[in-house]
Amino acid sequence: MAKNLRGDLQVASANRLVDGMVVFLDAAAQWTDRLDRADVARDEKAAERLLERARAESATVVDPFLVAVTEDGAGRIEPLSLREKIRAAGLTFAAIAAESVRYA
Amino acid sequence: MPLFREGSATPVVNDGPVPMPLAEWFKDRSSTAVALANTDDVTSLQPRLAGLALITLHFPKFSDGRAYSQARILRERLGYRGELRATGGVLQDQLPFLLRCGFDSFESDQKGFGEALLKARTLFSVVYQPTEDGRPTVSQLRLQHRSVTLSAAQ
Amino acid sequence: MPDAHFYRYDDYDRRLVAERVEQFRDQVRRRLAGELTEDQFKPLRLTNGLYLQLHAYMLRIAIPYGTLSSRQLRKLAEISRTYDRGYGHFTTRQNLQLNWIKLEQAPDAIAALAEVDMHSIQTSGNCVRNTTADHFAGAAADEIEDPRVWCEIVRQWSTLHPEFSFLPRKFKIAITGSPNDRAAVRVHDIGLRFWRNGEGEAGFEVIVGGGLGRTPMIGKTLREFLPKDELLAYLEATLRVYNRHGRRDNLFKARIKILVHEIGAEKMREEVEAEYESMKDSALKLAPETIEAIARQFAPPPLQSKRTRVPEVEALKLEDRNFALWLKSNVAPHRAPGHAIVTASLKPAGAPPGDASAAQMEGVADIADAYSFSEIRVSHEQNLVLPHVAIEDLPAVYRALGRLGFAEANIGKITDIIACPGLDYCALANARSIPVAQRISNHFAALARQHDIGDLKIKISGCINACGHHHVGHIGILGVDKNGAELYQISLGGDVDFGHTALGTILGPAVPAERVVEAVDTLVATYLEVRTDGERFVDTYRRIGIQPFKDRVYATV
Ligand code: HEM
Ligand code: SF4
């Protein structure tokens, strides 16, 4: 299970069943690959409800769980843990491209 | 839980003897059926196997595979020929393995289990390991094929 | 594959793999239709090599005994283009991992593998995994017998084994055909080592209960000498003892090494031998014809006698210093005169260790066609090997590999780093591995310096599971997580060489990510100051102990 850091703000995440892509639950209970569309729970009660909703919508995803996030002044959210940052934003190095014969 | 036997896509009536746990059965042996935990030593049954019509082997979860070894020892080393039942709720995807190890009845509440049972023996038309099901292994078939082609060449 | 000098599937093998693809297709269909829960489906996808990682599904493809034909490698390139993002990761267990697979396409990807006699069966799950071999098998000068014949026999026996598909935990077997173990047989669940007894007969030393991971252990010898035709019976007996008595109450104690440790090697031997008594004359005994038929397929390629001294090679050595270094580090002796074994380094400076793009895979396949009888090997050091190159072709091979970025003269050197996928991909990771490897690799990129430092194996794992073999690195680096920060624990003195197999000793408190390069640099500097002639890093460590290294690293870090 995901490591979860403490934090007041949470979003619900999972991997999409058909392709494994990282998704977040939005306010309309749809799974989206955009973190900025994720529904944010702002207290413990809301977080519980959010997780319940995520589980109710889990037919098309695998193992929903809560991710602790922070929010900056402009309302941009970002996961707290490095693991979840990487899940949300992708690899931290450049993978080699299919047609490339040199890494750089 | 519904009980299945090979040859039937629908559950069969469970009207056989009621299996007793191994320790109890050793005390009174009034039943011809015994239920083993997967930690029980099957070889302890050896002198009494002839009187048994049913042995159940348990799968506490389907990922716990100890009963496969128990089954093969019963069938292959001890020569047990009565009914061998997999209990605890098995899944259709285990069937090719269960059948090869000598199980012939199964408890399952999985949807579609009966239909899968009808097809399970033919899901894989080749096998590599010799077991009590007596199916010729790939090595045996290759050797046969070799001797056939050799004698044809003579 | 008319050009392959190793095992080709016959109709039986092909049918089984095809049927397995169809079974998996049906399982995926049932999962997508909601008929299987994730809990039910997970073990099924895992036994087909399909993991769910951080960002996507990952498919682990078995490369049995690390041997590939050019045709197979081209197919892997094609599969990575069609079903993934056009690159793959060669692992320490002679597998290829594709990181961006879609569940709905996984059956098609696996069907494409079957077209070239490959599969992903049992590359995960609690079953017998891909059996690994010495990557110089069939070419090495010091070989007693080609271990791949036996890996293939084990592959067939273990595939869909009805009794051993739900073991307490995964089970890894490795076989080496040479006294110089290049397959790390002492750190596998079962390691098999060929040797000749007094009568000149070749057989196996059977080593059981080694492993890395959370509780690293060196395997114990259960049988000094096992006649070859009894191999499967002995394996079956060992696996049965493990299946019945291995611990299932705690995932971390479920490997056979814990069983051997808890009951002792002596008791384990008794149990196995008792079980074995009832099997050794069964249908498991291998008929000589069976062994021969498989061995015949591994017949060496038709190597012609070639020049051993080649003026062009000598000339290029003088002209191009990097070529001279490359000959030293990346070229190994072949048993046939005039030939050599070339290692293509998948570790160019700053690259993710073990990764290759589709274009690079195709490039290596082309080189193999032109110069190595269409054969390629995957080493457990995450490199590719061209096993049969004529010495006179070395300049051409060097240039061709150079065009792919794979001619770095660093095999066995400090930048030939083993690294697991780590936190960039892996759901179990504590910390990243690849970026750490990249920083070390860039720091030490200068080849002359690397050769001056000499043989030094750095191995990096992103968590205690030790997929990057950090326990047996001369310098081992283990990622740990401390309150959300990535820290790295450094150990010294690990080794997998036969006769020297040792687990590393922890240097001291873990260092922050940004200090790892500095720490490694300090370790190297300490060694360079005190080494005596011909001493490798690990030899110096053995001579002077950990303290001098410790003092220096913690004085500066
Ligand atoms: C990325 C997904 C991976 C996952 C989820 C994973 C998972 C694991 C786990 C859980 C263990 C510990 C097993 C135990 O101690 O019982 C382990 C061990 C190991 N893995 Fe991985 N692994 C992954 C990738 C790799 C890669 C890329 C390699 C090769 C480079 C690899 C090679 C190994 C080896 C050699 C061991 C230790 C040897 C042993 O089994 O004792 N794994 N892996
Ligand atoms: S060592 Fe840990 S982080 Fe690295 S691949 Fe294995 S499980 Fe993942």
XYZ file of N, CA, C and O in Angstrom, chain B residues 41 62-66 68-69 72-73 77 91-93 97 100-101 110 123-126 128-131 138 140-143 146, chain C residues 7 10 12-13 15-16 19-20 23 27 30 36 43-44 156-157 159-163 165-166 236 240 243-244 248 275 278 283 289:
256
model
N 0.295 -34.685 7.931
C 1.192 -35.572 7.205
C 0.367 -36.681 6.544
O -0.184 -37.538 7.227
N -6.315 -19.693 -2.216
C -5.904 -20.442 -3.404
C -4.419 -20.313 -3.689
O -3.835 -21.102 -4.413
N -3.779 -19.320 -3.044
C -2.337 -19.166 -3.253
C -1.512 -20.082 -2.350
O -0.294 -20.111 -2.445
N -2.163 -20.817 -1.468
C -1.445 -21.739 -0.578
C -1.450 -23.128 -1.213
O -2.465 -23.823 -1.217
N -0.315 -23.523 -1.773
C -0.279 -24.711 -2.620
C 0.186 -25.993 -1.956
O 0.603 -26.931 -2.650
N 0.136 -26.077 -0.635
C 0.641 -27.289 0.019
C -0.132 -28.545 -0.374
O 0.431 -29.628 -0.467
N -1.299 -29.488 -3.096
C -0.879 -30.133 -4.353
C 0.135 -31.243 -4.061
O 0.086 -32.316 -4.647
N 1.062 -30.956 -3.144
C 2.050 -31.983 -2.802
C 1.391 -33.140 -2.070
O 1.693 -34.309 -2.325
N -0.293 -35.396 -4.601
C 0.598 -36.257 -5.397
C 1.172 -37.385 -4.557
O 1.330 -38.506 -5.046
N 1.480 -37.109 -3.296
C 2.005 -38.192 -2.453
C 0.929 -39.262 -2.267
O 1.189 -40.463 -2.382
N 2.598 -41.986 -4.490
C 3.447 -42.816 -3.628
C 2.619 -43.820 -2.853
O 3.003 -44.966 -2.690
N -10.527 -21.945 -7.530
C -10.868 -21.133 -8.695
C -10.608 -21.921 -9.974
O -9.738 -22.797 -10.019
N -11.338 -21.559 -11.023
C -11.227 -22.325 -12.262
C -9.817 -22.323 -12.826
O -9.421 -23.272 -13.477
N -9.062 -21.254 -12.554
C -7.726 -21.177 -13.122
C -6.745 -22.152 -12.478
O -5.648 -22.367 -12.980
N -3.959 -27.590 -12.901
C -2.992 -28.092 -11.926
C -3.634 -29.143 -11.012
O -3.060 -30.194 -10.749
N -4.114 -32.474 -12.666
C -2.857 -33.191 -12.892
C -2.319 -33.796 -11.599
O -1.580 -34.775 -11.627
N -2.669 -33.205 -10.466
C -2.178 -33.732 -9.190
C -3.100 -34.813 -8.635
O -2.797 -35.389 -7.591
N -17.304 -20.152 -7.528
C -16.988 -19.228 -8.615
C -17.953 -19.431 -9.775
O -18.241 -20.565 -10.169
N -7.337 -27.765 -21.852
C -6.844 -26.398 -21.985
C -5.392 -26.406 -22.476
O -4.992 -25.617 -23.304
N -4.625 -27.325 -21.919
C -3.242 -27.510 -22.382
C -3.112 -28.906 -22.968
O -3.318 -29.894 -22.273
N -2.783 -28.963 -24.244
C -2.755 -30.272 -24.894
C -1.411 -30.966 -24.708
O -1.249 -32.115 -25.076
N -0.438 -30.243 -24.160
C 0.855 -30.876 -23.897
C 1.266 -30.623 -22.459
O 0.940 -29.593 -21.878
N 4.695 -31.248 -19.605
C 6.117 -31.595 -19.484
C 6.398 -32.539 -18.319
O 7.418 -33.208 -18.296
N 5.519 -32.537 -17.301
C 5.850 -33.269 -16.076
C 5.091 -34.583 -15.990
O 3.883 -34.608 -16.203
N 5.793 -35.665 -15.651
C 5.089 -36.920 -15.405
C 4.343 -36.837 -14.068
O 4.939 -36.499 -13.055
N 3.026 -37.093 -14.090
C 2.289 -37.177 -12.824
C 1.352 -38.374 -12.910
O 1.320 -39.085 -13.915
N 5.955 -34.463 -22.824
C 6.584 -34.065 -24.076
C 7.838 -34.911 -24.348
O 8.030 -35.386 -25.465
N 8.449 -37.929 -23.409
C 8.042 -39.276 -23.828
C 7.554 -39.257 -25.275
O 7.895 -40.135 -26.068
N 6.760 -38.237 -25.616
C 6.264 -38.149 -26.991
C 7.413 -37.983 -27.982
O 7.417 -38.573 -29.049
N 8.398 -37.194 -27.578
C 9.540 -36.993 -28.478
C 10.300 -38.298 -28.698
O 10.708 -38.602 -29.812
N 10.481 -39.042 -27.606
C 11.201 -40.312 -27.733
C 10.436 -41.270 -28.627
O 11.005 -41.939 -29.488
N 10.670 -40.258 -32.137
C 11.998 -40.583 -32.631
C 12.093 -42.058 -33.031
O 12.558 -42.373 -34.103
N 18.630 -23.876 -28.530
C 17.359 -24.589 -28.572
C 16.265 -23.856 -29.347
O 16.024 -22.679 -29.128
N 10.006 -27.019 -30.555
C 9.373 -27.899 -31.526
C 7.862 -27.668 -31.422
O 7.406 -26.778 -30.706
N 5.588 -29.194 -29.918
C 5.020 -29.327 -28.565
C 5.197 -28.039 -27.780
O 4.252 -27.517 -27.187
N 6.433 -27.548 -27.764
C 6.704 -26.307 -27.025
C 5.823 -25.175 -27.545
O 5.263 -24.393 -26.807
N 2.992 -25.321 -29.125
C 1.578 -25.478 -28.822
C 1.293 -25.036 -27.382
O 0.324 -24.347 -27.104
N 2.162 -25.426 -26.478
C 1.935 -25.076 -25.083
C 1.929 -23.559 -24.897
O 1.053 -23.003 -24.238
N -1.224 -22.104 -26.317
C -2.387 -22.353 -25.462
C -2.355 -21.466 -24.224
O -3.383 -21.002 -23.733
N -1.139 -21.228 -23.748
C -0.996 -20.357 -22.589
C -1.415 -18.918 -22.935
O -2.040 -18.234 -22.138
N -5.143 -18.845 -22.875
C -5.645 -18.875 -21.500
C -5.550 -17.473 -20.894
O -6.490 -16.978 -20.276
N -8.317 -14.833 -19.461
C -8.253 -14.277 -18.107
C -8.344 -12.749 -18.140
O -9.045 -12.145 -17.330
N -11.879 -11.810 -18.832
C -12.729 -11.943 -17.639
C -12.475 -10.813 -16.654
O -13.379 -10.332 -15.993
N -13.526 -11.304 -12.795
C -12.471 -11.605 -11.829
C -12.177 -10.339 -11.034
O -12.090 -9.253 -11.608
N -2.562 -12.822 -9.126
C -1.635 -13.953 -9.272
C -1.612 -14.508 -10.692
O -0.590 -15.022 -11.143
N -2.724 -14.366 -11.420
C -2.764 -14.884 -12.791
C -1.926 -14.011 -13.714
O -1.145 -14.513 -14.525
N 11.702 -26.590 -19.270
C 10.561 -27.402 -19.674
C 9.897 -28.042 -18.455
O 8.679 -27.994 -18.293
N 10.705 -28.597 -17.591
C 10.152 -29.265 -16.410
C 9.369 -28.290 -15.527
O 8.331 -28.634 -14.964
N 7.859 -25.467 -16.412
C 6.793 -24.697 -17.052
C 5.426 -25.308 -16.738
O 5.168 -26.461 -17.054
N 4.590 -24.529 -16.099
C 3.259 -24.970 -15.644
C 3.357 -26.236 -14.801
O 2.553 -27.161 -14.967
N 4.331 -26.282 -13.933
C 4.443 -27.449 -13.053
C 3.208 -27.519 -12.157
O 2.898 -26.575 -11.438
N 2.477 -28.641 -12.197
C 1.196 -28.672 -11.486
C 1.336 -28.605 -9.959
O 0.432 -28.121 -9.289
N 2.453 -29.063 -9.447
C 2.598 -29.101 -7.989
C 3.236 -27.821 -7.453
O 2.986 -27.428 -6.314
N 3.247 -24.499 -8.605
C 2.868 -23.188 -9.134
C 2.383 -22.242 -8.046
O 2.143 -21.064 -8.292
N 2.207 -22.765 -6.830
C 1.810 -21.921 -5.698
C 2.701 -22.222 -4.505
O 2.265 -22.691 -3.456
N 12.821 -31.911 -8.016
C 11.446 -32.151 -7.602
C 11.386 -32.467 -6.100
O 10.515 -31.986 -5.383
N 9.535 -30.146 -3.366
C 8.441 -30.702 -2.578
C 8.657 -30.446 -1.084
O 7.718 -30.071 -0.379
N 7.818 -26.845 -0.662
C 6.384 -26.560 -0.787
C 5.625 -26.963 0.468
O 4.706 -26.293 0.904
N 6.048 -28.072 1.066
C 5.325 -28.559 2.248
C 5.742 -27.832 3.512
O 4.931 -27.612 4.401
N 4.740 -19.994 5.428
C 3.731 -19.232 4.703
C 3.064 -18.210 5.615
O 2.106 -17.560 5.220
N 12.842 -37.795 0.290
C 11.877 -37.575 -0.780
C 12.453 -38.093 -2.108
O 11.774 -38.741 -2.899
N 12.258 -41.774 -3.238
C 11.023 -42.272 -3.839
C 10.869 -41.805 -5.284
O 9.929 -42.167 -5.961
N 9.799 -41.622 -13.679
C 9.862 -41.086 -15.044
C 10.654 -39.786 -15.108
O 10.911 -39.259 -16.193
N 18.806 -40.182 -24.498
C 18.363 -39.601 -25.783
C 17.771 -38.212 -25.581
O 17.907 -37.340 -26.434
